[in-house]
Amino acid sequence: MKRQDFHRTKYLNLRDNIPSSNVSLPCSNEVYYNEKYIKSMVKNKVDDYTISSDDIPYCPNCGEFLIQNLRCDNRFVEEPNYKNYNNYVEFIKDSLDKNTVLLELGVGYNTPTIIRFPFEQYSYRYLNMTLIRMNLGDARIPSEINKRISIDNDLNKSLKDIVDLI
């Protein structure tokens, strides 16, 4: 299963988005999906550690080079990640009294207040919510949460195993 199998309006990614890039000195709040850049870099690499200078991606607006859009410094472009935030808030409100699964994939402690802690709080407060946490080496869920499934395994393997069961 790949991310592109999900419609972009149906999921929320507030933290960062490795398959996207932003300008190294952001001239706008735009992000660029970098699959074509990565494929070109791999295809044309000089050796295992060097890419061709022709494959360095640049911003079409200002000409600065592109970097991965990661929440690691003040260059992170956050705005595009919040496009679906209101849908998410409405979904949570509508789900408070329904059987709901909160599926957490690979979320650690870099920014736990964005996904990890809120999911724990929802599933603790609302007994109809089940938290499924999939994270190699970091899948522990507090025992106070009654409905929990913790999968401490490689995410790709676990998702493939689940798809095979369906």
XYZ file of C-alpha atoms in Angstrom:
166
model
C 0.000 0.000 0.000
C 1.383 3.401 -0.936
C 0.544 6.899 0.211
C -0.801 7.795 -3.241
C -3.489 5.125 -2.713
C -5.105 7.556 -0.252
C -6.886 10.639 -1.513
C -5.029 13.732 -0.230
C -8.201 15.181 1.286
C -8.720 12.072 3.426
C -5.603 12.097 5.576
C -3.791 14.593 7.757
C -0.025 14.845 8.126
C 0.846 17.645 10.545
C 4.461 16.833 11.216
C 6.522 16.551 8.097
C 6.410 14.990 4.731
C 9.556 13.267 3.531
C 8.233 12.882 -0.039
C 8.051 16.654 -0.341
C 10.555 19.463 -0.583
C 10.546 23.148 0.106
C 12.924 25.954 -0.761
C 16.089 26.103 1.356
C 15.364 29.799 1.970
C 11.561 29.676 1.726
C 10.233 32.259 -0.715
C 6.684 30.932 -0.334
C 4.587 28.357 1.539
C 4.751 25.948 -1.381
C 5.990 22.392 -1.148
C 7.021 20.298 -4.124
C 6.501 16.549 -4.336
C 9.965 15.187 -4.945
C 9.440 11.706 -6.403
C 10.640 12.781 -9.862
C 13.746 14.436 -8.355
C 14.636 11.368 -6.277
C 14.161 8.985 -9.217
C 16.411 11.144 -11.369
C 19.075 11.342 -8.635
C 19.107 7.555 -8.225
C 19.172 6.938 -11.977
C 22.014 9.394 -12.622
C 24.077 9.034 -9.431
C 27.844 9.340 -9.816
C 28.504 6.791 -7.047
C 26.822 5.644 -3.834
C 27.424 9.036 -2.177
C 27.335 11.546 -5.040
C 24.584 12.799 -7.304
C 25.020 14.734 -10.513
C 24.824 18.509 -10.082
C 22.241 18.460 -12.887
C 19.875 16.572 -10.557
C 19.867 19.095 -7.707
C 16.299 20.426 -7.551
C 15.744 24.182 -7.543
C 12.719 26.363 -6.808
C 10.967 27.396 -10.016
C 10.169 30.804 -8.444
C 13.379 32.032 -6.805
C 16.067 29.593 -7.989
C 17.228 28.470 -4.519
C 17.776 24.736 -4.086
C 15.086 22.510 -2.562
C 15.465 20.552 0.679
C 13.264 17.936 2.341
C 10.284 19.465 4.108
C 11.140 18.296 7.639
C 10.254 19.850 10.986
C 13.864 20.242 12.070
C 14.576 23.967 11.834
C 13.006 27.314 10.909
C 12.874 26.400 7.200
C 10.019 23.914 7.656
C 7.004 24.947 5.553
C 4.063 24.094 7.782
C 1.020 25.618 6.074
C 0.385 22.927 3.403
C 0.294 20.268 6.134
C -2.719 22.002 7.718
C -4.971 21.981 4.630
C -7.095 19.149 6.051
C -6.943 20.214 9.697
C -10.563 21.400 9.902
C -11.719 18.084 8.394
C -9.685 16.292 11.075
C -11.242 18.355 13.887
C -14.728 17.655 12.528
C -13.939 13.955 12.218
C -12.805 13.789 15.858
C -15.910 15.694 17.042
C -18.194 13.398 15.029
C -16.384 10.300 16.337
C -16.526 10.987 20.066
C -19.610 8.823 20.549
C -18.862 6.223 17.835
C -16.613 3.188 17.675
C -13.431 4.646 16.215
C -9.933 3.406 15.482
C -7.070 5.862 15.816
C -4.306 4.433 13.627
C -0.894 5.840 14.418
C 1.867 4.921 11.989
C 5.497 5.482 12.962
C 4.933 8.408 15.326
C 7.708 8.914 17.860
C 8.743 11.619 20.308
C 10.074 14.311 17.951
C 6.829 16.273 18.306
C 4.553 14.101 20.504
C 2.062 16.897 21.203
C 0.877 16.863 17.582
C -0.286 13.237 17.221
C 0.976 10.825 19.881
C -0.301 12.500 23.065
C -3.660 13.642 21.621
C -4.378 10.100 20.370
C -3.561 8.736 23.832
C -5.853 11.306 25.445
C -8.762 10.585 23.077
C -8.501 6.839 23.538
C -8.232 7.232 27.325
C -11.216 9.595 27.635
C -13.520 7.973 25.093
C -13.876 4.256 25.737
C -15.286 3.667 22.249
C -11.950 4.689 20.696
C -9.217 2.139 20.049
C -5.617 3.241 19.609
C -3.510 1.167 17.227
C 0.127 2.204 17.395
C 2.553 0.741 14.862
C 6.150 1.736 15.500
C 9.338 -0.303 15.435
C 10.975 0.104 18.841
C 8.514 2.720 20.120
C 5.043 1.163 20.123
C 4.292 1.170 23.867
C 0.851 2.434 24.850
C 0.064 3.343 28.487
C -1.768 0.521 30.281
C -4.453 2.983 31.417
C -5.794 2.930 27.865
C -8.164 -0.038 27.751
C -8.610 -0.445 24.009
C -5.137 -0.550 22.559
C -3.127 -2.537 20.059
C 0.604 -2.075 20.039
C 2.595 -3.377 17.062
C 6.344 -3.167 17.566
C 7.445 -4.223 14.122
C 8.619 -2.899 10.770
C 5.805 -0.721 9.409
C 6.066 -1.944 5.806
C 5.971 -5.591 6.880
C 3.080 -5.022 9.278
C 0.959 -3.200 6.701
C 1.656 -5.873 4.107
C 0.653 -8.577 6.626
C -2.604 -6.722 7.330
C -3.388 -6.302 3.619
C -2.690 -10.023 3.099
C -5.255 -10.828 5.828
C -7.998 -8.734 4.260
